[in-house]
Short mmCIF file of C-alpha atoms in Angstrom, two decimals:
data_model
loop_
_atom_site.label_atom_id
_atom_site.label_comp_id
_atom_site.label_asym_id
_atom_site.label_seq_id
_atom_site.Cartn_x
_atom_site.Cartn_y
_atom_site.Cartn_z
CA UNK A 754 11.04 -32.44 -25.88
CA UNK A 755 12.69 -32.63 -22.37
CA UNK A 756 13.40 -29.26 -21.94
CA UNK A 757 10.40 -28.19 -23.09
CA UNK A 758 8.11 -30.53 -20.41
CA UNK A 759 10.84 -28.94 -18.20
CA UNK A 760 10.02 -25.60 -18.52
CA UNK A 761 6.75 -25.46 -18.92
CA UNK A 762 6.71 -27.04 -15.35
CA UNK A 763 8.53 -23.31 -14.35
CA UNK A 764 6.10 -21.12 -16.59
CA UNK A 765 2.75 -23.03 -16.70
CA UNK A 766 0.72 -24.05 -13.82
CA UNK A 767 -0.25 -27.56 -12.86
CA UNK A 768 -2.34 -30.33 -11.74
CA UNK A 769 -4.57 -29.30 -14.80
CA UNK A 770 -8.15 -31.02 -15.17
CA UNK A 771 -10.58 -31.74 -17.22
CA UNK A 772 -14.00 -30.97 -15.45
CA UNK A 773 -17.48 -32.13 -17.48
CA UNK A 774 -19.76 -29.54 -17.90
CA UNK A 775 -23.18 -28.85 -19.69
CA UNK A 776 -21.31 -27.13 -23.03
CA UNK A 777 -18.51 -30.03 -22.75
CA UNK A 778 -15.18 -30.39 -20.97
CA UNK A 779 -13.68 -27.62 -19.04
CA UNK A 780 -10.01 -27.07 -17.95
CA UNK A 781 -9.51 -26.41 -14.88
CA UNK A 782 -6.49 -25.90 -12.23
CA UNK A 783 -6.17 -27.14 -8.12
CA UNK A 784 -2.95 -27.23 -5.92
CA UNK A 785 0.07 -28.89 -5.22
CA UNK A 786 3.66 -28.91 -4.34
CA UNK A 787 4.65 -28.57 -8.40
CA UNK A 788 3.48 -24.91 -7.42
CA UNK A 789 6.59 -24.19 -5.72
CA UNK A 790 8.08 -24.36 -8.69
CA UNK A 791 6.33 -21.87 -10.78
CA UNK A 792 6.26 -20.12 -7.41
CA UNK A 793 10.27 -19.72 -7.45
CA UNK A 794 10.29 -18.66 -11.65
CA UNK A 795 8.52 -15.59 -11.33
CA UNK A 796 10.25 -14.72 -7.97
CA UNK A 797 12.90 -14.08 -10.79
CA UNK A 798 10.75 -12.67 -12.88
CA UNK A 799 9.36 -10.15 -10.58
CA UNK A 800 12.86 -9.27 -9.38
CA UNK A 801 13.90 -8.44 -12.84
CA UNK A 802 10.90 -6.10 -12.96
CA UNK A 803 11.75 -4.53 -9.85
CA UNK A 804 15.16 -3.87 -11.24
CA UNK A 805 13.85 -2.38 -14.45
CA UNK A 806 11.15 0.37 -12.99
CA UNK A 807 13.61 1.14 -10.36
CA UNK A 808 16.11 2.22 -13.11
CA UNK A 809 14.43 3.31 -15.88
CA UNK A 810 12.23 5.48 -13.70
CA UNK A 811 12.38 6.04 -10.08
CA UNK A 812 15.95 6.74 -10.03
CA UNK A 813 15.65 8.98 -12.68
CA UNK A 814 12.52 11.15 -10.80
CA UNK A 815 15.25 10.87 -7.66
CA UNK A 816 18.01 12.65 -9.09
CA UNK A 817 15.56 15.69 -10.64
CA UNK A 818 14.04 15.99 -6.48
CA UNK A 819 16.93 15.98 -4.58
CA UNK A 820 15.66 13.57 -1.84
CA UNK A 821 17.09 13.72 1.51
CA UNK A 822 17.93 8.85 2.28
CA UNK A 823 14.81 8.94 4.24
CA UNK A 824 12.67 10.45 1.46
CA UNK A 825 15.02 8.53 -1.05
CA UNK A 826 13.81 5.33 0.77
CA UNK A 827 10.29 5.78 0.96
CA UNK A 828 9.65 7.28 -2.65
CA UNK A 829 11.04 4.27 -3.67
CA UNK A 830 9.32 1.84 -1.59
CA UNK A 831 5.63 3.91 -2.59
CA UNK A 832 7.38 3.73 -6.40
CA UNK A 833 7.76 0.42 -6.34
CA UNK A 834 4.05 -0.53 -4.78
CA UNK A 835 2.62 1.99 -7.08
CA UNK A 836 3.52 0.15 -10.13
CA UNK A 837 2.82 -3.17 -8.38
CA UNK A 838 -0.82 -2.45 -6.73
CA UNK A 839 -2.02 -0.67 -9.91
CA UNK A 840 -1.07 -3.92 -12.04
CA UNK A 841 -2.93 -5.53 -9.50
CA UNK A 842 -6.19 -3.80 -9.41
CA UNK A 843 -6.45 -4.00 -13.46
CA UNK A 844 -6.01 -7.63 -13.14
CA UNK A 845 -7.91 -8.39 -10.51
CA UNK A 846 -10.61 -6.43 -11.48
CA UNK A 847 -10.41 -8.04 -15.16
CA UNK A 848 -10.56 -11.63 -13.27
CA UNK A 849 -13.34 -10.86 -11.26
CA UNK A 850 -15.53 -9.23 -13.42
CA UNK A 851 -15.18 -11.84 -16.33
CA UNK A 852 -15.65 -14.82 -13.60
CA UNK A 853 -18.59 -13.16 -12.85
CA UNK A 854 -17.98 -12.74 -8.97
CA UNK A 855 -18.82 -9.53 -8.33
CA UNK A 856 -22.47 -9.63 -10.62
CA UNK A 857 -23.21 -12.54 -8.72
CA UNK A 858 -22.28 -12.14 -5.15
CA UNK A 859 -23.95 -16.06 -4.00
CA UNK A 860 -20.70 -17.35 -6.17
CA UNK A 861 -18.15 -16.41 -2.93
CA UNK A 862 -19.73 -19.58 -1.31
CA UNK A 863 -22.02 -21.63 -3.52
CA UNK A 864 -20.72 -24.91 -4.16
CA UNK A 865 -18.05 -24.31 -1.67
CA UNK A 866 -14.83 -25.90 -1.53
CA UNK A 867 -13.99 -24.10 -4.74
CA UNK A 868 -10.92 -26.96 -5.12
CA UNK A 869 -10.86 -26.51 -9.23
CA UNK A 870 -10.12 -23.12 -10.26
CA UNK A 871 -10.07 -21.34 -13.67
CA UNK A 872 -6.88 -20.72 -15.31
CA UNK A 873 -6.28 -17.20 -14.62
CA UNK A 874 -7.52 -17.56 -10.75
CA UNK A 875 -4.77 -19.68 -10.12
CA UNK A 876 -2.14 -17.66 -12.42
CA UNK A 877 -3.71 -14.64 -10.20
CA UNK A 878 -3.01 -16.42 -6.91
CA UNK A 879 0.28 -17.99 -7.67
CA UNK A 880 2.01 -14.58 -9.05
CA UNK A 881 1.06 -13.01 -5.53
CA UNK A 882 2.62 -14.70 -3.96
CA UNK A 883 5.79 -15.11 -5.94
CA UNK A 884 5.63 -11.01 -5.61
CA UNK A 885 5.53 -11.01 -1.82
CA UNK A 886 8.06 -13.83 -1.54
CA UNK A 887 10.62 -11.83 -4.02
CA UNK A 888 10.19 -8.76 -1.29
CA UNK A 889 12.30 -10.32 0.96
CA UNK A 890 15.25 -10.46 -0.98
CA UNK A 891 14.38 -6.80 -2.26
CA UNK A 892 15.39 -5.88 1.26
CA UNK A 893 18.25 -6.20 1.20
CA UNK A 894 19.09 -5.43 -2.50
CA UNK A 895 17.63 -1.99 -1.92
CA UNK A 896 19.76 -1.27 1.36
CA UNK A 897 16.21 -1.14 3.34
CA UNK A 898 17.65 0.95 6.41
CA UNK A 899 17.67 -1.24 10.54
CA UNK A 900 14.32 0.56 11.96
CA UNK A 901 11.95 0.02 8.44
CA UNK A 902 12.90 -3.97 7.73
CA UNK A 903 10.62 -4.81 10.84
CA UNK A 904 7.63 -2.96 9.76
CA UNK A 905 7.91 -4.35 6.25
CA UNK A 906 8.66 -7.74 7.22
CA UNK A 907 5.12 -7.20 9.11
CA UNK A 908 3.55 -6.19 6.07
CA UNK A 909 4.53 -8.88 3.68
CA UNK A 910 3.61 -11.85 6.48
CA UNK A 911 0.12 -10.72 6.30
CA UNK A 912 0.21 -10.54 2.43
CA UNK A 913 1.30 -14.16 2.32
CA UNK A 914 -0.70 -14.75 5.36
CA UNK A 915 -3.63 -13.95 3.93
CA UNK A 916 -3.03 -15.24 0.21
CA UNK A 917 -1.97 -18.70 0.97
CA UNK A 918 -4.76 -18.87 3.39
CA UNK A 919 -7.51 -17.69 0.62
CA UNK A 920 -5.73 -20.19 -2.10
CA UNK A 921 -4.75 -23.19 0.69
CA UNK A 922 -8.21 -23.50 1.97
CA UNK A 923 -10.09 -22.58 -1.15
CA UNK A 924 -11.19 -19.10 -0.52
CA UNK A 925 -10.33 -18.05 -3.82
CA UNK A 926 -13.32 -16.07 -4.62
CA UNK A 927 -13.56 -14.15 -1.34
CA UNK A 928 -9.44 -13.94 -1.41
CA UNK A 929 -10.03 -12.27 -4.90
CA UNK A 930 -12.54 -9.39 -3.73
CA UNK A 931 -10.65 -8.70 -0.56
CA UNK A 932 -7.36 -8.69 -2.31
CA UNK A 933 -9.16 -5.70 -4.69
CA UNK A 934 -10.37 -3.64 -2.64
CA UNK A 935 -7.33 -4.02 -0.22
CA UNK A 936 -5.17 -2.91 -2.97
CA UNK A 937 -7.00 -0.19 -4.56
CA UNK A 938 -6.98 1.57 -1.22
CA UNK A 939 -3.36 1.02 -0.62
CA UNK A 940 -2.85 2.37 -4.41
CA UNK A 941 -4.10 5.83 -3.21
CA UNK A 942 -2.06 5.97 -0.26
CA UNK A 943 1.36 5.27 -2.33
CA UNK A 944 0.36 7.75 -5.02
CA UNK A 945 -0.63 10.43 -2.33
CA UNK A 946 3.26 10.14 -0.53
CA UNK A 947 4.65 10.08 -4.23
CA UNK A 948 2.79 13.40 -5.08
CA UNK A 949 3.58 14.65 -1.55
CA UNK A 950 7.44 14.06 -1.90
CA UNK A 951 7.08 16.02 -4.78
CA UNK A 952 5.44 18.48 -3.68
CA UNK A 953 5.05 18.81 0.26
CA UNK A 954 2.15 21.44 0.03
CA UNK A 955 0.46 18.95 -1.91
CA UNK A 956 -1.96 17.02 0.02
CA UNK A 957 -5.31 16.56 -1.66
CA UNK A 958 -4.84 13.14 -2.61
CA UNK A 959 -4.31 11.76 1.01
CA UNK A 960 -8.10 13.51 1.73
CA UNK A 961 -8.91 11.32 -1.54
CA UNK A 962 -7.29 8.27 -0.27
CA UNK A 963 -9.01 8.56 3.60
CA UNK A 964 -12.32 8.36 1.75
CA UNK A 965 -11.12 5.21 -0.36
CA UNK A 966 -9.59 3.22 2.51
CA UNK A 967 -13.16 4.01 4.91
CA UNK A 968 -15.08 2.63 1.88
CA UNK A 969 -13.31 -0.39 1.41
CA UNK A 970 -12.99 -0.98 5.12
CA UNK A 971 -16.61 -0.56 4.91
CA UNK A 972 -17.22 -3.12 2.10
CA UNK A 973 -14.70 -5.22 3.37
CA UNK A 974 -16.44 -5.74 6.73
CA UNK A 975 -19.99 -6.34 4.91
CA UNK A 976 -18.26 -9.21 2.74
CA UNK A 977 -17.08 -11.04 6.15
CA UNK A 978 -20.39 -10.45 7.29
CA UNK A 979 -22.18 -12.05 4.21
CA UNK A 980 -19.94 -14.89 3.75
CA UNK A 981 -19.16 -16.10 7.14
CA UNK A 982 -22.31 -15.38 8.63
CA UNK A 983 -24.95 -16.27 6.02
CA UNK A 984 -23.00 -18.04 2.89
CA UNK A 985 -20.84 -20.32 4.07
CA UNK A 986 -23.40 -21.60 6.87
CA UNK A 987 -25.62 -22.65 4.31
CA UNK A 988 -23.34 -25.35 2.28
CA UNK A 989 -24.58 -28.45 1.48
CA UNK A 990 -21.64 -30.20 2.75
CA UNK A 991 -21.40 -29.79 6.47
CA UNK A 992 -18.44 -32.46 7.42
CA UNK A 993 -15.22 -32.19 7.34
CA UNK A 994 -13.74 -33.53 4.22
CA UNK A 995 -10.00 -32.80 3.41
CA UNK A 996 -9.69 -34.74 0.66
CA UNK A 997 -12.34 -32.49 -1.12
CA UNK A 998 -10.70 -29.34 0.52
CA UNK A 999 -13.68 -29.07 2.79
CA UNK A 1000 -11.63 -27.38 5.90
CA UNK A 1001 -14.01 -26.15 7.99
CA UNK A 1002 -17.32 -25.10 6.74
CA UNK A 1003 -18.83 -27.56 8.80
CA UNK A 1004 -17.66 -25.40 11.61
CA UNK A 1005 -19.80 -22.41 11.09
CA UNK A 1006 -22.84 -24.63 11.22
CA UNK A 1007 -22.04 -24.02 14.92
CA UNK A 1008 -23.19 -20.29 15.96
CA UNK A 1009 -20.47 -19.98 18.78
CA UNK A 1010 -17.70 -21.05 16.45
CA UNK A 1011 -19.16 -18.40 13.50
CA UNK A 1012 -19.97 -15.75 16.03
CA UNK A 1013 -16.08 -16.06 17.64
CA UNK A 1014 -14.76 -15.33 13.75
CA UNK A 1015 -17.11 -12.49 13.20
CA UNK A 1016 -15.86 -11.08 17.00
CA UNK A 1017 -12.76 -11.70 16.00
CA UNK A 1018 -12.92 -10.01 11.93
CA UNK A 1019 -14.51 -6.90 13.82
CA UNK A 1020 -11.65 -6.56 16.34
CA UNK A 1021 -8.92 -6.49 13.60
CA UNK A 1022 -11.18 -4.13 11.30
CA UNK A 1023 -11.55 -1.85 14.31
CA UNK A 1024 -7.77 -1.88 15.12
CA UNK A 1025 -7.00 -0.90 11.29
CA UNK A 1026 -9.95 1.89 11.86
CA UNK A 1027 -8.41 3.04 15.25
CA UNK A 1028 -4.78 3.11 13.76
CA UNK A 1029 -6.35 5.52 10.74
CA UNK A 1030 -7.99 7.67 12.73
CA UNK A 1031 -5.27 8.01 14.57
CA UNK A 1032 -3.11 8.80 11.77
CA UNK A 1033 -5.77 11.11 10.54
CA UNK A 1034 -5.81 12.59 13.62
CA UNK A 1035 -1.95 13.42 14.08
CA UNK A 1036 -2.01 15.02 10.22
CA UNK A 1037 -4.64 17.31 10.85
CA UNK A 1038 -2.89 18.64 14.24
CA UNK A 1039 0.66 19.03 12.40
CA UNK A 1040 -1.69 20.63 9.55
CA UNK A 1041 -2.90 23.01 12.00
CA UNK A 1042 0.07 24.16 13.52
CA UNK A 1043 1.90 24.47 10.60
CA UNK A 1044 -0.72 26.99 9.11
CA UNK A 1045 -0.65 28.92 12.66
CA UNK A 1046 2.69 28.65 12.71
CA UNK A 1047 2.81 30.56 9.68
CA UNK A 1048 0.18 33.10 10.03
CA UNK A 1049 2.31 34.55 12.94
CA UNK A 1050 5.24 35.06 11.39
CA UNK A 1051 3.17 37.00 8.30
CA UNK A 1052 2.00 38.71 11.06
CA UNK A 1053 5.43 39.56 12.41
CA UNK A 1054 6.45 40.90 9.41
CA UNK A 1055 3.43 43.31 9.32
CA UNK A 1056 4.03 44.34 12.24
CA UNK A 1057 7.82 45.34 11.68
CA UNK A 1058 6.62 47.23 8.20
CA UNK A 1059 4.58 49.03 10.09
CA UNK A 1060 7.05 50.65 12.35
CA UNK A 1061 8.81 53.37 10.90
CA UNK A 1062 12.64 53.40 10.89
CA UNK A 1063 14.25 56.36 12.96
CA UNK A 1064 15.62 59.19 11.02
CA UNK A 1065 19.21 60.03 11.08
CA UNK A 1066 20.84 63.32 12.33
CA UNK A 1067 22.30 65.00 9.72
CA UNK A 1068 25.33 65.88 12.12
CA UNK A 1069 26.36 62.67 13.76
CA UNK A 1070 28.88 61.11 16.75
CA UNK A 1071 32.00 59.66 16.01
CA UNK A 1072 34.29 58.40 18.73
CA UNK A 1073 32.63 60.99 20.73
CA UNK A 1074 33.03 63.95 18.77
CA UNK A 1075 30.13 65.83 16.94
CA UNK A 1076 30.62 66.11 12.75
CA UNK A 1077 29.31 67.52 10.62
CA UNK A 1078 27.50 66.30 7.08
CA UNK A 1079 30.75 66.29 4.97
CA UNK A 1080 33.06 64.98 8.31
CA UNK A 1081 34.17 68.18 9.16
CA UNK A 1082 33.80 69.22 12.64
CA UNK A 1083 32.35 71.83 13.66
CA UNK A 1084 34.60 73.30 16.43
CA UNK A 1085 36.07 76.26 14.55
CA UNK A 1086 39.56 75.94 14.59
CA UNK A 1087 42.59 78.11 16.16
CA UNK A 1088 44.46 80.55 14.21
CA UNK A 1089 48.39 80.00 14.35
CA UNK A 1090 50.54 83.14 15.54
CA UNK A 1091 52.71 84.38 12.86
#
């Protein structure tokens, strides 16, 4: 029994509470320091799954493609993220649909703070934190190039800050919808990179990713404005109460603070869109340059074919001496005197 309790501490979420409802009692969860133990256990699980995907899927494909070292590293990165994003999108979509967060958008801010979480919501957040924390030692295991490490560290830090912030500040419902939108766009991007590495002439999926990216950015910005601008200021409890998990809803009652936060959100989304537009313009410029160079090569080949080669005379010169077709000199031979 002692080992069973210890195993449950690692495997299952802790801090369960029975919450009375109209239909009876409902078991829900809140967060605490014991969550770190559960996250540590699932970090090891994520490392094992990472190795399985690498060994039985990505390495076999890499042997067939014969990619360069740079493309090999990017292919492994995108392959791992495609598997993770696809799993997370399906799991997150199932959670938000079954919990009714999509059918009832008011639930994103109603009854804030959302201190008590259903089992599947808390377990999803713990697994998300475990995955992005496992990505830190994977930088060493995968022997990532030094110039790629700052970019990947920045990406990991952003995901950890957003996921942990939503979890600790009791904004888990809004965080689920934002993660669903973000992971959907990232899935199409890394899928497009995998297709591009297998066939460099196939860039159609990048166009699909561009459309999905713009749509998800618009939905993300709309959600921020809806929840921060209109939802949280209408929450009944507008008093700072850390014990109940109400950290900052009272601040959104101040219109100056609310507008400042919305301005920061809009600026951040604008910077993301600017980088996206810059990337698209550079890609289109490279595409048109490649197309124009191909047309020039085809045109040059056509002109070469049109020019007729000069006919060679039947008699030709060899070392300044005219030769006939059979190689004999046309010069008359002198007869020897008898």
